[in-house]
């Protein structure tokens, strides 16, 4: 698709996942399949967004990519390395922004960054990173006094201080106000322009649309759709709808030729149908459709776990066939 | 906003030969841990002053006359503060080595610190060097404060022989190390930071009452003595008594002896067994 590697120097893929499985033993007995024969390829320099409902297996997947969880089976390669128990030189090449963190509250912003920078062979400059995440002037502030949005930016700063080639962001903008999110997106774009491969999970469709070169939708531990924000789901899910109101009420017609329909409805522009609209499905519509289709084919799905820390949640073999 | 953040050129070549220095990063962690602990004024105050506070309380309750261990003529006794000094020193090993360290490590297991650090090239060994340094810092500060308070406020006579001081230092390090390894193994048990700090109080509370810290050990029932014999605190307390109390006090110890060889054996077993269990129980990266 887009951003294909230049022909003279084909860069290896940053991440390849083949037949990845992970299940958890439930406290009450039985097992729960969190990731189910997942295949994934993320190219070097790409920004890739993993979407999916709570408990779909996003966090479990990203944690296996980070080396924080051990895969049951299957092959995971990040920068041509198996992340689980990898050599520290591998850890020096990746950056991780955790889903939620409340650590180091008594440290100052610059102290936390300097301390983490010392673990890396070629870290970024602390002051540069503080400025880049929009915390300029906050270097001497205790972390516990930062606002939620500032704290999250610090998390990103801590994730990029080591100058990673691959950056993982797990739900980075949860709880941001709209302006903070836009600033955050600018930061991610800067990193992407600098050549960093970025993998993020998010619940915000607009975020994926804004940032991602490609989107993967994951549900019940499987990749059920993948593509650019413009193509994902295929043309079949992108057929426009024409809505208007007539004597019988609100009408909606799904059609590939909306102009022709509007033309005939309005007698060639002579009349104005009430509440006329031509609507193209948004990414959110497409996403909900994809998730809904997956669930309809899967009658029994229990409630997600109440414990957000134990993200495993549910996923049992899905019959949906969109699996690459 | 600054311009694009470029990935470094070194990133292109990969760095297979690079490996972090365990010692250099460990020293960095020690400085950071000490800085952090100094900012946690409440914990610092509790750990540093709790033993002094307890010693002062005993002095207040029992007065400052040399009545402890006196013969029928009222001679040869020592003050309550003098009598309780070894117990308070022993108590400080479990406070710094176990209670403080375990609640710190447990908190860091649950608030993302361990997970964040395990996601960087920082070796687990460097993390524990940092914790060891912080604990040593605490135990030295705690001991110095307690001894200063004992001699300046309560006129407790301190040992004059270098050998006694060396024995005390060795006991301090060994007892703290024993508790520290147990503390790290212990942090694998609780399911939340809250339950960790609650659970950590229990052994401290129970053992301090059954190990001759607050009451003379020989006054405990035999079965309780036997149980306490399995734990380091009882041995640490009696060994500190051998350092600080007059020779006549050895007679009231079980079997009429401080039994220092057995003390070192028990502490040594705890250090080794604790280290093995800690190594097995503590996961880096943390795994659920």
Coordinates of C-alpha atoms in Angstrom, one line a residue:
Chain A
X1 CA 0.0 0.0 0.0
X2 CA 1.4 3.4 0.9
X3 CA 4.9 4.3 2.1
X4 CA 6.4 1.2 0.4
X5 CA 10.2 0.9 0.9
X6 CA 12.4 2.5 -1.7
X7 CA 13.4 0.0 -4.4
X8 CA 17.2 0.6 -4.1
X9 CA 17.3 -0.3 -0.4
X10 CA 14.5 -2.6 0.7
X11 CA 14.3 -2.1 4.4
X12 CA 13.4 -5.2 6.4
X13 CA 10.0 -5.2 8.1
X14 CA 10.2 -3.7 11.6
X15 CA 7.8 -6.3 13.0
X16 CA 6.6 -9.7 11.8
X17 CA 4.3 -11.9 13.7
X18 CA 3.3 -15.3 12.5
X19 CA 0.8 -17.7 14.1
X20 CA 1.0 -16.0 17.5
X21 CA -1.0 -17.5 20.3
X22 CA -1.5 -16.5 23.9
X23 CA -4.0 -17.9 26.4
X24 CA -4.5 -17.4 30.1
X25 CA -5.5 -19.8 32.7
X26 CA -8.6 -18.5 34.4
X27 CA -8.8 -18.4 38.2
X28 CA -12.0 -20.5 38.1
X29 CA -10.5 -23.1 35.7
X30 CA -10.6 -23.2 32.0
X31 CA -8.5 -21.1 29.6
X32 CA -9.1 -17.9 27.8
X33 CA -7.6 -17.4 24.4
X34 CA -6.4 -13.8 24.2
X35 CA -4.5 -13.9 21.0
X36 CA -5.4 -16.5 18.4
X37 CA -3.2 -17.4 15.4
X38 CA -2.3 -13.7 14.9
X39 CA -0.3 -12.7 11.8
X40 CA 1.0 -9.2 11.5
X41 CA 3.6 -7.3 9.5
X42 CA 4.6 -3.7 10.2
X43 CA 7.1 -2.1 7.9
X44 CA 10.0 0.0 9.0
X45 CA 9.0 3.6 9.4
X46 CA 5.3 2.9 9.3
X47 CA 2.8 4.1 11.9
X48 CA 0.4 1.3 12.6
X49 CA -2.7 1.5 14.7
X50 CA -4.2 -1.5 16.4
X51 CA -7.9 -1.1 17.0
X52 CA -10.3 -3.3 18.8
X53 CA -12.8 -3.5 21.6
X54 CA -11.7 -3.9 25.2
X55 CA -10.4 -7.4 25.7
X56 CA -9.9 -8.0 22.0
X57 CA -6.2 -8.8 22.6
X58 CA -4.6 -5.5 21.7
X59 CA -2.7 -5.0 24.9
X60 CA -1.7 -8.7 25.1
X61 CA -0.4 -8.4 21.5
X62 CA 1.6 -5.2 22.1
X63 CA 3.0 -6.6 25.3
X64 CA 4.3 -9.6 23.5
X65 CA 5.9 -7.3 20.9
X66 CA 7.5 -5.3 23.8
X67 CA 8.8 -8.5 25.4
X68 CA 6.7 -8.0 28.5
X69 CA 4.8 -11.2 27.9
X70 CA 5.9 -14.6 26.7
X71 CA 4.1 -16.0 23.7
X72 CA 2.6 -19.5 24.0
X73 CA 3.5 -20.3 20.5
X74 CA 4.2 -18.6 17.2
X75 CA 6.9 -16.4 16.0
X76 CA 7.4 -12.8 17.0
X77 CA 10.2 -10.7 15.5
X78 CA 10.8 -7.1 16.3
X79 CA 13.8 -5.6 14.6
X80 CA 14.6 -9.2 13.6
X81 CA 14.8 -10.1 17.3
X82 CA 12.6 -12.3 19.5
X83 CA 11.5 -9.8 22.2
X84 CA 11.0 -12.2 25.1
X85 CA 14.1 -12.2 27.3
X86 CA 16.0 -10.4 24.5
X87 CA 19.5 -9.0 25.0
X88 CA 19.6 -5.5 26.4
X89 CA 20.9 -4.2 23.1
X90 CA 17.4 -5.0 21.7
X91 CA 15.7 -3.1 24.5
X92 CA 17.9 -0.1 23.6
X93 CA 16.3 0.0 20.2
X94 CA 12.6 0.1 21.3
X95 CA 10.6 2.5 23.3
X96 CA 7.6 1.7 25.4
X97 CA 4.8 4.0 26.5
X98 CA 2.8 2.0 29.1
X99 CA -1.0 2.1 29.3
X100 CA -1.0 3.7 32.7
X101 CA 1.7 4.6 35.0
X102 CA 1.8 6.5 38.3
X103 CA 5.5 5.8 39.1
X104 CA 8.3 8.2 40.2
X105 CA 6.0 10.8 41.6
X106 CA 8.7 12.2 43.9
X107 CA 11.2 12.7 41.1
X108 CA 11.5 15.8 39.0
X109 CA 10.7 15.6 35.3
X110 CA 14.3 16.1 34.3
X111 CA 15.6 13.6 36.9
X112 CA 13.3 10.9 35.7
X113 CA 14.4 11.4 32.1
X114 CA 18.1 11.7 32.9
X115 CA 17.9 8.5 35.0
X116 CA 16.3 6.6 32.2
X117 CA 18.5 8.1 29.6
X118 CA 21.6 6.7 31.4
X119 CA 20.3 3.2 30.6
X120 CA 20.7 3.7 26.8
X121 CA 23.7 3.8 24.6
X122 CA 22.6 6.7 22.4
X123 CA 19.9 8.6 24.2
X124 CA 18.3 11.8 23.1
X125 CA 19.1 15.1 24.9
X126 CA 16.9 15.4 28.0
X127 CA 16.1 19.1 27.3
X128 CA 15.2 18.4 23.6
X129 CA 12.8 15.7 24.7
X130 CA 11.2 17.9 27.4
X131 CA 10.6 20.6 24.7
X132 CA 9.4 18.1 22.1
X133 CA 6.6 16.8 24.3
X134 CA 5.5 20.3 25.2
X135 CA 6.8 20.2 28.8
X136 CA 9.3 23.1 28.2
X137 CA 10.0 24.8 31.5
X138 CA 8.6 21.9 33.6
X139 CA 12.0 20.1 33.9
X140 CA 12.3 21.0 37.6
X141 CA 8.7 20.1 38.5
X142 CA 7.9 17.1 40.7
X143 CA 6.1 14.5 38.6
X144 CA 3.3 14.1 41.2
X145 CA 2.3 17.7 40.6
X146 CA 1.8 17.3 36.8
X147 CA -1.8 17.3 35.4
X148 CA -3.1 14.1 33.7
X149 CA -2.2 15.3 30.2
X150 CA 1.2 16.5 31.3
X151 CA 1.9 13.2 33.0
X152 CA 1.0 11.3 29.8
X153 CA 3.3 13.5 27.8
X154 CA 6.1 12.7 30.3
X155 CA 5.3 9.0 29.7
X156 CA 5.9 9.6 26.0
X157 CA 9.1 11.5 26.8
X158 CA 10.2 8.5 28.9
X159 CA 9.4 6.2 26.0
X160 CA 11.4 8.2 23.4
X161 CA 14.4 9.3 25.6
X162 CA 16.4 6.2 24.5
X163 CA 16.0 7.2 20.8
X164 CA 14.1 4.1 19.8
X165 CA 13.7 2.8 16.3
X166 CA 10.3 1.3 17.3
X167 CA 8.0 3.0 19.6
X168 CA 5.0 1.3 21.3
X169 CA 2.1 3.4 22.6
X170 CA -0.7 1.7 24.4
X171 CA -3.8 3.9 24.4
X172 CA -1.6 7.1 24.7
X173 CA -4.3 9.8 24.7
X174 CA -6.9 8.3 27.0
X175 CA -8.2 11.1 29.1
X176 CA -6.8 13.9 27.0
X177 CA -8.7 17.1 26.2
X178 CA -9.1 17.8 22.5
X179 CA -6.3 20.4 22.4
X180 CA -3.9 18.1 24.2
X181 CA -4.7 15.3 21.8
X182 CA -3.9 17.5 18.8
X183 CA -0.6 18.5 20.3
X184 CA 0.1 14.9 21.0
X185 CA -0.7 14.0 17.4
X186 CA 1.8 16.6 16.2
X187 CA 4.5 15.0 18.4
X188 CA 3.8 11.5 17.0
X189 CA 3.9 12.9 13.5
X190 CA 7.3 14.5 14.2
X191 CA 8.6 11.2 15.5
X192 CA 7.2 9.4 12.4
X193 CA 8.9 12.0 10.1
X194 CA 12.1 11.3 11.9
X195 CA 11.9 7.7 10.8
X196 CA 10.6 6.0 14.0
X197 CA 8.3 3.0 13.5
X198 CA 5.2 3.6 15.6
X199 CA 2.8 1.0 16.9
X200 CA -0.2 2.3 18.8
X201 CA -3.4 1.0 20.2
X202 CA -6.3 3.3 20.6
X203 CA -10.0 3.5 21.1
X204 CA -10.3 6.7 19.1
X205 CA -11.0 6.2 15.5
X206 CA -10.1 9.7 14.6
X207 CA -6.8 9.2 16.2
X208 CA -6.1 6.2 14.0
X209 CA -7.4 8.1 11.0
X210 CA -5.1 11.0 11.7
X211 CA -1.9 9.2 12.5
X212 CA -1.9 5.7 11.0
X213 CA -0.5 4.7 7.7
X214 CA -2.3 1.4 8.3
X215 CA -4.9 0.2 10.7
X216 CA -5.4 -3.3 11.9
X217 CA -8.7 -4.3 13.6
X218 CA -8.3 -7.0 16.1
X219 CA -11.2 -8.9 17.8
X220 CA -11.2 -12.0 19.8
X221 CA -7.4 -12.2 19.3
X222 CA -7.5 -12.2 15.6
X223 CA -6.8 -9.6 12.9
X224 CA -10.2 -9.3 11.3
X225 CA -9.4 -6.4 8.9
X226 CA -6.4 -4.4 7.9
X227 CA -5.7 -1.5 5.5
X228 CA -5.2 2.2 5.2
X229 CA -7.7 4.4 6.9
X230 CA -9.1 5.1 3.4
X231 CA -9.4 1.5 2.3
X232 CA -10.0 -0.7 5.4
X233 CA -13.1 -2.9 5.3
X234 CA -13.1 -2.8 1.5
X235 CA -15.3 -0.9 -1.0
X236 CA -18.4 -2.9 0.1
X237 CA -18.5 -1.1 3.5
X238 CA -18.0 2.4 1.9
X239 CA -21.1 2.6 -0.3
X240 CA -22.7 6.0 0.3
X241 CA -26.2 6.3 1.8
X242 CA -28.8 8.9 0.7
X243 CA -31.2 10.0 3.3
X244 CA -34.2 12.2 3.0
X245 CA -37.7 12.6 4.4
X246 CA -40.9 12.1 2.5
X247 CA -44.6 11.5 3.3
X248 CA -43.8 8.0 4.6
X249 CA -41.0 9.2 7.0
X250 CA -37.3 9.1 7.0
X251 CA -35.8 7.2 4.1
X252 CA -32.4 5.8 3.5
X253 CA -31.0 4.1 0.4
X254 CA -27.6 2.6 0.1
X255 CA -26.4 3.3 -3.4
X256 CA -23.2 3.4 -5.5
X257 CA -24.7 6.2 -7.6
X258 CA -25.9 8.8 -5.0
X259 CA -25.8 11.7 -7.5
X260 CA -28.2 9.8 -9.9
X261 CA -30.5 9.1 -7.0
X262 CA -30.5 12.7 -5.8
X263 CA -31.1 13.8 -9.3
X264 CA -34.2 11.7 -9.7
X265 CA -35.5 12.5 -6.1
X266 CA -35.2 16.2 -6.8
X267 CA -36.6 16.0 -10.3
X268 CA -33.3 17.2 -11.6
X269 CA -32.9 19.9 -9.0
X270 CA -36.4 21.3 -9.3
X271 CA -37.5 20.3 -5.8
X272 CA -35.7 20.0 -2.5
X273 CA -36.3 16.8 -0.6
X274 CA -36.6 17.4 3.1
X275 CA -33.5 16.7 5.2
X276 CA -31.6 15.4 2.2
X277 CA -28.1 14.1 2.9
X278 CA -25.5 12.0 1.2
X279 CA -23.5 10.2 3.8
X280 CA -20.3 8.2 3.4
X281 CA -19.6 5.7 6.2
X282 CA -17.0 7.1 8.6
X283 CA -14.2 5.0 9.8
X284 CA -16.2 4.6 13.0
X285 CA -19.2 3.2 11.0
X286 CA -16.9 0.8 9.3
X287 CA -15.1 -0.2 12.4
X288 CA -18.4 -0.8 14.3
X289 CA -19.6 -2.9 11.3
X290 CA -16.5 -5.0 11.4
X291 CA -16.7 -5.6 15.1
X292 CA -20.4 -6.3 15.0
X293 CA -20.0 -8.8 12.2
X294 CA -17.4 -10.6 14.2
X295 CA -19.6 -10.8 17.2
X296 CA -22.8 -11.9 15.4
X297 CA -20.9 -15.0 14.3
X298 CA -19.9 -15.7 17.9
X299 CA -22.9 -16.2 20.1
X300 CA -21.3 -16.6 23.5
X301 CA -19.0 -13.9 24.6
X302 CA -18.7 -13.3 28.3
X303 CA -18.4 -9.8 29.9
X304 CA -14.9 -8.4 29.9
X305 CA -12.8 -8.8 33.0
X306 CA -13.3 -6.0 35.5
X307 CA -9.6 -5.8 36.3
X308 CA -8.1 -3.4 33.8
X309 CA -4.5 -4.5 34.8
X310 CA -5.2 -8.1 33.7
X311 CA -6.0 -7.1 30.2
X312 CA -6.2 -10.7 28.9
X313 CA -10.0 -10.7 28.7
X314 CA -11.8 -12.8 26.3
X315 CA -11.2 -14.1 22.9
X316 CA -12.1 -17.6 21.8
X317 CA -11.7 -18.9 18.2
X318 CA -13.6 -16.6 16.0
X319 CA -15.2 -17.9 12.8
X320 CA -14.7 -14.6 11.0
X321 CA -12.6 -15.2 7.9
X322 CA -11.1 -11.8 7.3
X323 CA -7.9 -13.2 8.8
X324 CA -5.0 -12.5 6.5
Chain B
X1 CA 7.2 22.6 19.1
X2 CA 10.6 21.7 17.9
X3 CA 11.3 20.3 14.5
X4 CA 11.1 16.6 13.7
X5 CA 13.0 14.3 16.1
X6 CA 15.3 12.2 13.9
X7 CA 16.3 8.7 14.8
X8 CA 20.0 8.5 15.5
X9 CA 22.4 7.2 12.8
X10 CA 23.6 4.5 15.2
X11 CA 20.1 3.1 15.1
X12 CA 20.6 2.1 11.5
X13 CA 23.6 -0.1 12.2
X14 CA 22.3 -2.0 15.2
X15 CA 24.5 -2.4 18.2
X16 CA 25.0 -6.1 18.9
X17 CA 28.2 -5.5 20.9
X18 CA 26.7 -3.0 23.2
X19 CA 25.7 -4.0 26.7
X20 CA 24.8 -1.9 29.7
X21 CA 27.2 -1.7 32.6
X22 CA 25.5 -3.4 35.6
X23 CA 27.7 -1.6 38.1
X24 CA 27.6 1.9 36.6
X25 CA 23.8 1.8 36.3
X26 CA 23.5 0.2 39.8
X27 CA 25.5 3.1 41.2
X28 CA 23.2 5.5 39.4
X29 CA 20.2 3.7 40.8
X30 CA 21.6 4.0 44.4
X31 CA 21.9 7.7 44.1
X32 CA 18.4 8.0 42.7
X33 CA 16.9 5.7 45.3
X34 CA 18.6 7.6 48.2
X35 CA 17.4 10.9 46.7
X36 CA 13.9 9.5 46.4
X37 CA 13.9 8.1 49.9
X38 CA 15.0 11.4 51.4
X39 CA 12.0 13.1 49.7
X40 CA 9.7 10.6 51.3
X41 CA 9.8 12.4 54.6
X42 CA 7.2 10.3 56.4
X43 CA 9.0 7.0 55.7
X44 CA 12.4 8.5 56.4
X45 CA 11.2 9.9 59.7
X46 CA 9.5 6.6 60.7
X47 CA 12.5 4.4 59.9
X48 CA 15.0 6.7 61.4
X49 CA 13.2 7.7 64.6
X50 CA 10.9 4.8 65.4
X51 CA 13.6 2.9 67.3
X52 CA 14.7 6.0 69.1
X53 CA 11.1 6.7 70.0
X54 CA 10.6 3.2 71.4
X55 CA 13.8 3.4 73.4
X56 CA 12.7 6.8 74.8
X57 CA 9.3 5.2 75.7
X58 CA 10.9 2.4 77.6
X59 CA 13.1 4.9 79.4
X60 CA 10.0 6.9 80.4
X61 CA 8.0 3.8 81.5
X62 CA 10.8 2.1 83.5
X63 CA 12.7 5.2 84.6
X64 CA 16.4 5.9 84.3
X65 CA 17.7 4.0 87.4
X66 CA 20.1 1.1 86.8
X67 CA 17.6 -1.5 88.0
X68 CA 17.7 -4.0 85.1
X69 CA 19.7 -7.1 86.0
X70 CA 20.8 -5.8 89.4
X71 CA 21.7 -8.2 92.1
X72 CA 19.7 -8.3 95.4
X73 CA 21.9 -5.5 96.8
X74 CA 20.9 -3.3 93.9
X75 CA 24.4 -3.4 92.3
X76 CA 25.5 -4.3 88.8
X77 CA 22.3 -3.2 87.1
X78 CA 21.9 -1.2 83.9
X79 CA 19.4 1.5 82.9
X80 CA 16.3 0.5 80.8
X81 CA 17.6 2.5 77.9
X82 CA 20.8 0.6 78.0
X83 CA 19.0 -2.7 78.2
X84 CA 16.7 -1.9 75.2
X85 CA 19.5 -0.6 72.9
X86 CA 20.4 -4.0 71.5
X87 CA 16.8 -4.9 70.9
X88 CA 16.2 -1.6 69.1
X89 CA 19.2 -2.1 66.9
X90 CA 17.9 -5.6 66.0
X91 CA 14.5 -4.1 65.4
X92 CA 16.0 -1.6 62.9
X93 CA 17.3 -4.4 60.8
X94 CA 13.8 -5.8 60.2
X95 CA 12.4 -2.3 59.8
X96 CA 14.9 -1.3 57.1
X97 CA 15.6 -4.6 55.6
X98 CA 12.1 -6.1 55.5
X99 CA 9.2 -3.7 56.1
X100 CA 10.6 -0.7 54.3
X101 CA 12.2 -2.5 51.4
X102 CA 9.2 -4.8 50.8
X103 CA 6.7 -2.0 50.7
X104 CA 8.9 0.0 48.3
X105 CA 9.5 -2.9 45.9
X106 CA 5.8 -3.9 46.1
X107 CA 4.7 -0.4 45.4
X108 CA 7.1 -0.3 42.4
X109 CA 5.7 -3.6 41.2
X110 CA 2.2 -2.2 41.1
X111 CA 2.7 1.4 40.0
X112 CA 4.6 0.6 36.8
X113 CA 8.1 1.4 37.9
X114 CA 9.3 -2.2 37.5
X115 CA 7.5 -2.6 34.3
X116 CA 9.0 0.6 32.9
X117 CA 12.5 -0.2 34.0
X118 CA 12.2 -3.8 32.7
X119 CA 11.3 -2.3 29.3
X120 CA 14.7 -0.5 29.1
X121 CA 18.2 -2.1 28.9
X122 CA 18.5 -1.6 32.7
X123 CA 19.6 -5.0 34.1
X124 CA 17.6 -6.4 37.0
X125 CA 20.8 -6.7 39.0
X126 CA 21.3 -2.9 38.7
X127 CA 17.8 -2.3 40.1
X128 CA 18.6 -4.5 43.1
X129 CA 22.0 -2.9 43.6
X130 CA 20.0 0.4 43.9
X131 CA 17.8 -1.2 46.5
X132 CA 20.7 -2.6 48.4
X133 CA 22.4 0.7 48.4
X134 CA 19.3 2.5 49.7
X135 CA 18.9 -0.1 52.4
X136 CA 22.5 0.2 53.5
X137 CA 22.1 3.9 53.6
X138 CA 19.1 3.6 55.8
X139 CA 20.7 1.0 58.1
X140 CA 23.8 3.1 58.6
X141 CA 21.8 6.3 59.2
X142 CA 19.4 4.4 61.6
X143 CA 22.2 2.9 63.6
X144 CA 24.1 6.1 63.9
X145 CA 21.1 8.0 65.0
X146 CA 20.2 5.3 67.6
X147 CA 23.7 5.1 69.0
X148 CA 24.0 8.9 69.2
X149 CA 20.6 9.2 70.9
X150 CA 21.6 6.3 73.3
X151 CA 24.9 7.9 74.3
X152 CA 23.9 11.6 74.3
X153 CA 20.3 11.4 75.7
X154 CA 20.5 8.3 77.9
X155 CA 24.2 8.0 78.8
X156 CA 24.3 4.4 77.6
X157 CA 28.0 3.3 77.6
X158 CA 29.1 2.2 74.2
X159 CA 31.7 -0.6 73.5
X160 CA 35.3 0.5 73.6
X161 CA 36.9 -2.4 71.6
X162 CA 37.2 -2.3 67.8
X163 CA 36.3 -6.0 67.7
X164 CA 32.9 -5.3 69.3
X165 CA 32.2 -2.6 66.7
X166 CA 33.3 -4.9 63.9
X167 CA 31.0 -7.6 65.2
X168 CA 28.2 -5.1 65.4
X169 CA 28.8 -3.9 61.8
X170 CA 28.9 -7.5 60.5
X171 CA 25.7 -8.5 62.3
X172 CA 24.0 -5.4 61.0
X173 CA 24.9 -6.1 57.4
X174 CA 24.1 -9.8 57.6
X175 CA 20.8 -9.4 59.4
X176 CA 19.7 -6.6 57.0
X177 CA 20.8 -8.7 54.0
X178 CA 18.8 -11.7 55.3
X179 CA 15.7 -9.6 55.7
X180 CA 16.2 -7.9 52.4
X181 CA 16.3 -11.1 50.4
X182 CA 13.1 -12.2 52.2
X183 CA 11.5 -8.9 51.5
X184 CA 12.1 -9.3 47.7
X185 CA 10.7 -12.8 47.7
X186 CA 7.8 -11.6 49.8
X187 CA 6.8 -8.9 47.3
X188 CA 5.8 -11.7 44.8
X189 CA 2.9 -12.7 47.2
X190 CA 0.5 -9.7 47.6
X191 CA -2.0 -8.8 44.8
X192 CA -1.9 -5.1 45.4
X193 CA 0.5 -2.5 46.8
X194 CA -2.0 -1.8 49.6
X195 CA -2.1 -5.4 50.8
X196 CA 1.7 -5.5 50.5
X197 CA 2.2 -2.8 53.1
X198 CA -0.4 -4.3 55.3
X199 CA 1.0 -7.8 55.1
X200 CA 4.6 -6.5 55.7
X201 CA 3.6 -5.2 59.1
X202 CA 2.6 -8.6 60.4
X203 CA 5.9 -10.4 60.7
X204 CA 7.5 -7.2 62.1
X205 CA 4.9 -6.9 64.8
X206 CA 4.8 -10.6 65.7
X207 CA 8.5 -11.2 65.7
X208 CA 9.4 -8.1 67.6
X209 CA 7.3 -9.4 70.5
X210 CA 8.6 -13.0 70.4
X211 CA 12.3 -12.3 69.8
X212 CA 13.4 -10.7 73.0
X213 CA 13.2 -7.2 71.6
X214 CA 10.6 -5.9 74.0
X215 CA 10.7 -8.6 76.7
X216 CA 13.6 -10.7 77.9
X217 CA 13.7 -13.7 75.6
X218 CA 14.1 -16.2 78.5
X219 CA 10.7 -15.1 79.9
X220 CA 8.8 -16.4 76.9
X221 CA 7.2 -19.9 77.0
X222 CA 9.5 -22.6 75.6
X223 CA 7.4 -23.3 72.6
X224 CA 7.4 -19.7 71.6
X225 CA 11.2 -19.6 72.1
X226 CA 11.4 -22.6 69.8
X227 CA 9.3 -21.0 67.1
X228 CA 11.3 -17.7 67.3
X229 CA 14.6 -19.7 67.1
X230 CA 13.8 -20.2 63.4
X231 CA 13.9 -16.5 62.6
X232 CA 16.8 -14.1 62.4
X233 CA 15.5 -11.4 64.7
X234 CA 15.8 -13.5 67.9
X235 CA 19.5 -14.2 67.0
X236 CA 20.3 -10.7 66.0
X237 CA 18.8 -9.3 69.2
X238 CA 20.9 -11.7 71.4
X239 CA 24.0 -11.1 69.4
X240 CA 23.6 -7.3 69.8
X241 CA 23.1 -7.9 73.6
X242 CA 26.5 -9.6 73.5
X243 CA 28.0 -6.5 72.1
X244 CA 26.3 -3.9 74.3
X245 CA 25.4 -5.5 77.6
X246 CA 27.7 -6.3 80.5
X247 CA 29.0 -9.9 80.6
X248 CA 26.8 -10.9 83.5
X249 CA 23.7 -10.8 81.2
X250 CA 24.9 -13.8 79.2
X251 CA 23.6 -16.0 82.1
X252 CA 20.0 -15.3 81.4
X253 CA 20.2 -16.2 77.7
X254 CA 18.8 -19.7 76.8
X255 CA 21.5 -22.2 77.8
X256 CA 23.4 -19.4 79.4
X257 CA 25.1 -18.4 76.2
X258 CA 24.8 -15.9 73.3
X259 CA 25.8 -18.7 70.9
X260 CA 27.3 -16.4 68.3
X261 CA 28.3 -19.3 65.9
X262 CA 24.7 -20.4 65.7
X263 CA 23.6 -16.8 65.1
X264 CA 25.9 -16.6 62.1
X265 CA 24.7 -20.0 60.9
X266 CA 21.0 -19.0 61.1
X267 CA 21.6 -15.6 59.5
X268 CA 23.7 -17.2 56.7
X269 CA 21.0 -19.8 55.9
X270 CA 18.4 -17.0 55.7
X271 CA 20.6 -14.9 53.4
X272 CA 21.2 -17.8 51.0
X273 CA 17.7 -19.3 51.1
X274 CA 16.2 -15.9 50.8
X275 CA 18.3 -15.0 47.8
X276 CA 17.3 -18.3 46.0
X277 CA 13.6 -17.7 46.6
X278 CA 13.9 -14.1 45.7
X279 CA 15.6 -15.0 42.4
X280 CA 12.9 -17.4 41.6
X281 CA 9.9 -15.3 42.7
X282 CA 10.8 -11.9 41.3
X283 CA 10.0 -11.6 37.7
X284 CA 11.9 -9.2 35.4
X285 CA 10.1 -8.3 33.3
X286 CA 7.0 -8.7 35.5
X287 CA 4.8 -11.4 34.1
X288 CA 1.1 -11.9 34.8

